[in-house]
Amino acid sequence: MGLAYRRSILTPLRLVLLAVIMASAGVAVTKADKFTIRWSPNANYTDWDQKNNNSVHVGDWLVFQYTANQADVIQVNQSGFNTCDASNPITNYSKGRSYAIQLNEARPYYFICSLGYCYGGMKLAVVAHPLPPPSPPPAPSVSLAIAGVKPPVGSFVAAAVTALVLFRYLVT
């Protein structure tokens, strides 16, 4: 088999190897958390956010679980929250036994029950905080000393140099 065949096989292999190395360079991925709220009459949710250490972030989910026909989940603005007024809802959900909402923006979110329980504390204010900065990426797993290269400062640069060394190795 000739050189052209060898190069046609090695090209996809090089791309896969490069992708693996770049992925190991440390692009931080955060996963969304799910907060389950047992939404029930005569419960007081006024300090829920503090009890959860203000740990709600953009992308997280709130899942309200409630008894059908005994509660609803109404998203309102701050004024509606303060006065238990559901006349101008942002969202209104009363079907089923649960309601899930993803918090897509860094801002406060306000929820009340419009069936009279809001006055007893069945209302929830949650602040979705911006995502925390990603943790530093791990050190490259391939030793650059083998290739006679001194590791650069950033792990991304280290991964790129490692990829080039391995790429060169595969070509020859």
PDB file of C-alpha atoms in Angstrom:
ATOM      1  CA  MET A   1       0.000   0.000   0.000  1.00  0.00           C
ATOM      2  CA  GLY A   2       1.287   3.375  -0.969  1.00  0.00           C
ATOM      3  CA  LEU A   3       1.934   6.625   0.788  1.00  0.00           C
ATOM      4  CA  ALA A   4      -1.386   8.121  -0.414  1.00  0.00           C
ATOM      5  CA  TYR A   5      -3.333   5.284   1.269  1.00  0.00           C
ATOM      6  CA  ARG A   6      -1.334   5.689   4.484  1.00  0.00           C
ATOM      7  CA  ARG A   7      -2.026   9.445   4.537  1.00  0.00           C
ATOM      8  CA  SER A   8      -5.760   8.942   3.865  1.00  0.00           C
ATOM      9  CA  ILE A   9      -5.977   6.627   6.892  1.00  0.00           C
ATOM     10  CA  LEU A  10      -3.862   8.831   9.131  1.00  0.00           C
ATOM     11  CA  THR A  11      -5.797  12.041   8.455  1.00  0.00           C
ATOM     12  CA  PRO A  12      -8.962  10.955  10.335  1.00  0.00           C
ATOM     13  CA  LEU A  13      -6.767   9.485  13.068  1.00  0.00           C
ATOM     14  CA  ARG A  14      -4.932  12.797  13.407  1.00  0.00           C
ATOM     15  CA  LEU A  15      -8.211  14.699  13.643  1.00  0.00           C
ATOM     16  CA  VAL A  16      -9.540  12.389  16.343  1.00  0.00           C
ATOM     17  CA  LEU A  17      -6.294  12.624  18.277  1.00  0.00           C
ATOM     18  CA  LEU A  18      -6.274  16.394  17.997  1.00  0.00           C
ATOM     19  CA  ALA A  19      -9.890  16.581  19.202  1.00  0.00           C
ATOM     20  CA  VAL A  20      -9.100  14.372  22.211  1.00  0.00           C
ATOM     21  CA  ILE A  21      -6.091  16.475  23.138  1.00  0.00           C
ATOM     22  CA  MET A  22      -7.975  19.740  22.767  1.00  0.00           C
ATOM     23  CA  ALA A  23     -10.844  18.385  24.860  1.00  0.00           C
ATOM     24  CA  SER A  24      -8.393  17.431  27.581  1.00  0.00           C
ATOM     25  CA  ALA A  25      -7.047  21.001  27.520  1.00  0.00           C
ATOM     26  CA  GLY A  26      -9.849  21.818  29.892  1.00  0.00           C
ATOM     27  CA  VAL A  27     -12.924  23.511  28.543  1.00  0.00           C
ATOM     28  CA  ALA A  28     -14.952  23.617  31.739  1.00  0.00           C
ATOM     29  CA  VAL A  29     -18.498  22.355  31.487  1.00  0.00           C
ATOM     30  CA  THR A  30     -20.995  23.053  34.225  1.00  0.00           C
ATOM     31  CA  LYS A  31     -24.089  20.995  34.699  1.00  0.00           C
ATOM     32  CA  ALA A  32     -27.404  22.426  35.681  1.00  0.00           C
ATOM     33  CA  ASP A  33     -28.731  21.635  39.132  1.00  0.00           C
ATOM     34  CA  LYS A  34     -32.330  20.722  39.848  1.00  0.00           C
ATOM     35  CA  PHE A  35     -34.006  22.132  42.936  1.00  0.00           C
ATOM     36  CA  THR A  36     -37.193  20.337  43.958  1.00  0.00           C
ATOM     37  CA  ILE A  37     -39.665  22.456  45.883  1.00  0.00           C
ATOM     38  CA  ARG A  38     -42.479  20.731  47.750  1.00  0.00           C
ATOM     39  CA  TRP A  39     -45.049  23.453  46.998  1.00  0.00           C
ATOM     40  CA  SER A  40     -47.674  23.047  49.697  1.00  0.00           C
ATOM     41  CA  PRO A  41     -50.269  25.271  51.399  1.00  0.00           C
ATOM     42  CA  ASN A  42     -49.411  26.947  54.680  1.00  0.00           C
ATOM     43  CA  ALA A  43     -45.678  26.462  54.129  1.00  0.00           C
ATOM     44  CA  ASN A  44     -43.388  29.455  54.349  1.00  0.00           C
ATOM     45  CA  TYR A  45     -40.794  29.775  51.583  1.00  0.00           C
ATOM     46  CA  THR A  46     -39.553  33.280  52.410  1.00  0.00           C
ATOM     47  CA  ASP A  47     -36.073  32.113  53.422  1.00  0.00           C
ATOM     48  CA  TRP A  48     -35.704  29.241  50.930  1.00  0.00           C
ATOM     49  CA  ASP A  49     -32.988  31.025  48.940  1.00  0.00           C
ATOM     50  CA  GLN A  50     -30.900  31.653  52.070  1.00  0.00           C
ATOM     51  CA  LYS A  51     -31.357  28.056  53.272  1.00  0.00           C
ATOM     52  CA  ASN A  52     -29.911  26.929  49.932  1.00  0.00           C
ATOM     53  CA  ASN A  53     -26.934  29.299  50.373  1.00  0.00           C
ATOM     54  CA  ASN A  54     -27.962  31.387  47.374  1.00  0.00           C
ATOM     55  CA  SER A  55     -26.585  28.557  45.261  1.00  0.00           C
ATOM     56  CA  VAL A  56     -29.025  28.874  42.360  1.00  0.00           C
ATOM     57  CA  HIS A  57     -27.323  29.719  39.075  1.00  0.00           C
ATOM     58  CA  VAL A  58     -28.284  30.477  35.501  1.00  0.00           C
ATOM     59  CA  GLY A  59     -29.263  27.220  33.798  1.00  0.00           C
ATOM     60  CA  ASP A  60     -30.562  25.562  36.973  1.00  0.00           C
ATOM     61  CA  TRP A  61     -34.072  24.166  37.193  1.00  0.00           C
ATOM     62  CA  LEU A  62     -36.768  24.741  39.785  1.00  0.00           C
ATOM     63  CA  VAL A  63     -39.260  21.891  39.984  1.00  0.00           C
ATOM     64  CA  PHE A  64     -42.409  22.687  41.930  1.00  0.00           C
ATOM     65  CA  GLN A  65     -44.245  19.586  43.158  1.00  0.00           C
ATOM     66  CA  TYR A  66     -47.757  20.098  44.474  1.00  0.00           C
ATOM     67  CA  THR A  67     -51.114  18.399  44.939  1.00  0.00           C
ATOM     68  CA  ALA A  68     -53.378  18.783  41.919  1.00  0.00           C
ATOM     69  CA  ASN A  69     -56.301  21.202  42.398  1.00  0.00           C
ATOM     70  CA  GLN A  70     -54.869  22.459  45.725  1.00  0.00           C
ATOM     71  CA  ALA A  71     -52.096  24.736  44.464  1.00  0.00           C
ATOM     72  CA  ASP A  72     -50.816  26.532  41.413  1.00  0.00           C
ATOM     73  CA  VAL A  73     -47.513  28.141  40.479  1.00  0.00           C
ATOM     74  CA  ILE A  74     -47.715  31.714  39.247  1.00  0.00           C
ATOM     75  CA  GLN A  75     -44.597  33.562  38.175  1.00  0.00           C
ATOM     76  CA  VAL A  76     -45.017  37.262  38.878  1.00  0.00           C
ATOM     77  CA  ASN A  77     -42.943  40.429  39.042  1.00  0.00           C
ATOM     78  CA  GLN A  78     -41.635  41.816  42.335  1.00  0.00           C
ATOM     79  CA  SER A  79     -44.720  43.936  42.922  1.00  0.00           C
ATOM     80  CA  GLY A  80     -47.031  40.941  42.431  1.00  0.00           C
ATOM     81  CA  PHE A  81     -44.816  38.951  44.795  1.00  0.00           C
ATOM     82  CA  ASN A  82     -44.892  41.622  47.517  1.00  0.00           C
ATOM     83  CA  THR A  83     -48.687  42.016  47.371  1.00  0.00           C
ATOM     84  CA  CYS A  84     -49.639  38.401  46.493  1.00  0.00           C
ATOM     85  CA  ASP A  85     -51.265  39.708  43.314  1.00  0.00           C
ATOM     86  CA  ALA A  86     -51.592  37.184  40.491  1.00  0.00           C
ATOM     87  CA  SER A  87     -53.625  39.431  38.193  1.00  0.00           C
ATOM     88  CA  ASN A  88     -50.672  40.105  35.860  1.00  0.00           C
ATOM     89  CA  PRO A  89     -48.780  36.771  35.694  1.00  0.00           C
ATOM     90  CA  ILE A  90     -45.613  36.162  33.718  1.00  0.00           C
ATOM     91  CA  THR A  91     -46.444  32.443  33.661  1.00  0.00           C
ATOM     92  CA  ASN A  92     -49.359  30.573  35.187  1.00  0.00           C
ATOM     93  CA  TYR A  93     -49.316  26.848  35.773  1.00  0.00           C
ATOM     94  CA  SER A  94     -52.021  24.870  37.514  1.00  0.00           C
ATOM     95  CA  LYS A  95     -52.231  21.598  35.590  1.00  0.00           C
ATOM     96  CA  GLY A  96     -50.790  18.317  36.760  1.00  0.00           C
ATOM     97  CA  ARG A  97     -48.741  17.858  39.905  1.00  0.00           C
ATOM     98  CA  SER A  98     -45.456  19.482  39.003  1.00  0.00           C
ATOM     99  CA  TYR A  99     -44.070  22.439  37.148  1.00  0.00           C
ATOM    100  CA  ALA A 100     -40.446  22.826  36.029  1.00  0.00           C
ATOM    101  CA  ILE A 101     -38.838  26.065  34.961  1.00  0.00           C
ATOM    102  CA  GLN A 102     -35.285  26.682  33.854  1.00  0.00           C
ATOM    103  CA  LEU A 103     -33.710  29.910  35.071  1.00  0.00           C
ATOM    104  CA  ASN A 104     -32.144  31.286  31.898  1.00  0.00           C
ATOM    105  CA  GLU A 105     -31.085  34.743  33.088  1.00  0.00           C
ATOM    106  CA  ALA A 106     -29.134  36.106  36.051  1.00  0.00           C
ATOM    107  CA  ARG A 107     -31.943  37.924  37.837  1.00  0.00           C
ATOM    108  CA  PRO A 108     -34.573  37.487  40.556  1.00  0.00           C
ATOM    109  CA  TYR A 109     -37.541  35.188  39.895  1.00  0.00           C
ATOM    110  CA  TYR A 110     -40.782  35.457  41.866  1.00  0.00           C
ATOM    111  CA  PHE A 111     -43.430  32.754  42.347  1.00  0.00           C
ATOM    112  CA  ILE A 112     -46.681  32.735  44.292  1.00  0.00           C
ATOM    113  CA  CYS A 113     -49.713  30.524  44.792  1.00  0.00           C
ATOM    114  CA  SER A 114     -52.855  32.392  43.745  1.00  0.00           C
ATOM    115  CA  LEU A 115     -55.293  30.238  45.712  1.00  0.00           C
ATOM    116  CA  GLY A 116     -55.001  32.336  48.887  1.00  0.00           C
ATOM    117  CA  TYR A 117     -51.984  30.559  50.373  1.00  0.00           C
ATOM    118  CA  CYS A 118     -49.551  33.283  49.321  1.00  0.00           C
ATOM    119  CA  TYR A 119     -50.539  35.373  52.339  1.00  0.00           C
ATOM    120  CA  GLY A 120     -49.401  32.529  54.618  1.00  0.00           C
ATOM    121  CA  GLY A 121     -45.968  32.405  53.001  1.00  0.00           C
ATOM    122  CA  MET A 122     -46.549  30.213  49.935  1.00  0.00           C
ATOM    123  CA  LYS A 123     -44.394  32.459  47.788  1.00  0.00           C
ATOM    124  CA  LEU A 124     -40.824  32.072  46.654  1.00  0.00           C
ATOM    125  CA  ALA A 125     -38.200  34.592  45.557  1.00  0.00           C
ATOM    126  CA  VAL A 126     -35.074  33.120  43.974  1.00  0.00           C
ATOM    127  CA  VAL A 127     -32.071  34.944  42.570  1.00  0.00           C
ATOM    128  CA  ALA A 128     -30.324  33.138  39.716  1.00  0.00           C
ATOM    129  CA  HIS A 129     -26.664  34.070  40.006  1.00  0.00           C
ATOM    130  CA  PRO A 130     -24.227  34.152  37.082  1.00  0.00           C
ATOM    131  CA  LEU A 131     -22.289  30.948  36.596  1.00  0.00           C
ATOM    132  CA  PRO A 132     -19.124  30.791  38.667  1.00  0.00           C
ATOM    133  CA  PRO A 133     -15.853  30.997  36.748  1.00  0.00           C
ATOM    134  CA  PRO A 134     -14.631  27.623  35.515  1.00  0.00           C
ATOM    135  CA  SER A 135     -12.095  25.785  37.611  1.00  0.00           C
ATOM    136  CA  PRO A 136      -8.575  25.702  36.212  1.00  0.00           C
ATOM    137  CA  PRO A 137      -8.043  22.915  33.690  1.00  0.00           C
ATOM    138  CA  PRO A 138      -5.998  19.878  34.677  1.00  0.00           C
ATOM    139  CA  ALA A 139      -2.378  19.583  33.644  1.00  0.00           C
ATOM    140  CA  PRO A 140      -1.811  17.813  30.310  1.00  0.00           C
ATOM    141  CA  SER A 141      -1.661  14.056  30.684  1.00  0.00           C
ATOM    142  CA  VAL A 142       0.982  13.576  27.981  1.00  0.00           C
ATOM    143  CA  SER A 143       4.460  14.398  29.190  1.00  0.00           C
ATOM    144  CA  LEU A 144       6.064  17.071  27.074  1.00  0.00           C
ATOM    145  CA  ALA A 145       9.468  16.152  28.505  1.00  0.00           C
ATOM    146  CA  ILE A 146       9.445  13.025  26.309  1.00  0.00           C
ATOM    147  CA  ALA A 147       9.351  15.241  23.242  1.00  0.00           C
ATOM    148  CA  GLY A 148      12.058  17.497  24.682  1.00  0.00           C
ATOM    149  CA  VAL A 149       9.637  20.414  25.031  1.00  0.00           C
ATOM    150  CA  LYS A 150       9.472  22.539  28.174  1.00  0.00           C
ATOM    151  CA  PRO A 151       5.803  22.905  29.275  1.00  0.00           C
ATOM    152  CA  PRO A 152       4.389  26.350  28.475  1.00  0.00           C
ATOM    153  CA  VAL A 153       2.467  28.401  31.019  1.00  0.00           C
ATOM    154  CA  GLY A 154      -1.120  27.772  29.899  1.00  0.00           C
ATOM    155  CA  SER A 155      -2.589  24.288  29.620  1.00  0.00           C
ATOM    156  CA  PHE A 156      -4.231  25.203  26.308  1.00  0.00           C
ATOM    157  CA  VAL A 157      -0.833  26.049  24.861  1.00  0.00           C
ATOM    158  CA  ALA A 158       0.587  22.864  26.380  1.00  0.00           C
ATOM    159  CA  ALA A 159      -2.154  20.807  24.744  1.00  0.00           C
ATOM    160  CA  ALA A 160      -1.544  22.524  21.395  1.00  0.00           C
ATOM    161  CA  VAL A 161       2.206  21.820  21.582  1.00  0.00           C
ATOM    162  CA  THR A 162       1.506  18.214  22.548  1.00  0.00           C
ATOM    163  CA  ALA A 163      -0.903  17.899  19.627  1.00  0.00           C
ATOM    164  CA  LEU A 164       1.716  19.243  17.229  1.00  0.00           C
ATOM    165  CA  VAL A 165       4.362  16.841  18.541  1.00  0.00           C
ATOM    166  CA  LEU A 166       2.024  13.874  18.211  1.00  0.00           C
ATOM    167  CA  PHE A 167       0.780  15.092  14.853  1.00  0.00           C
ATOM    168  CA  ARG A 168       4.350  15.273  13.588  1.00  0.00           C
ATOM    169  CA  TYR A 169       5.000  11.804  14.966  1.00  0.00           C
ATOM    170  CA  LEU A 170       2.015  10.387  13.076  1.00  0.00           C
ATOM    171  CA  VAL A 171       3.057  11.970   9.771  1.00  0.00           C
ATOM    172  CA  THR A 172       6.544  10.461   9.764  1.00  0.00           C
TER     173      THR A 172
END
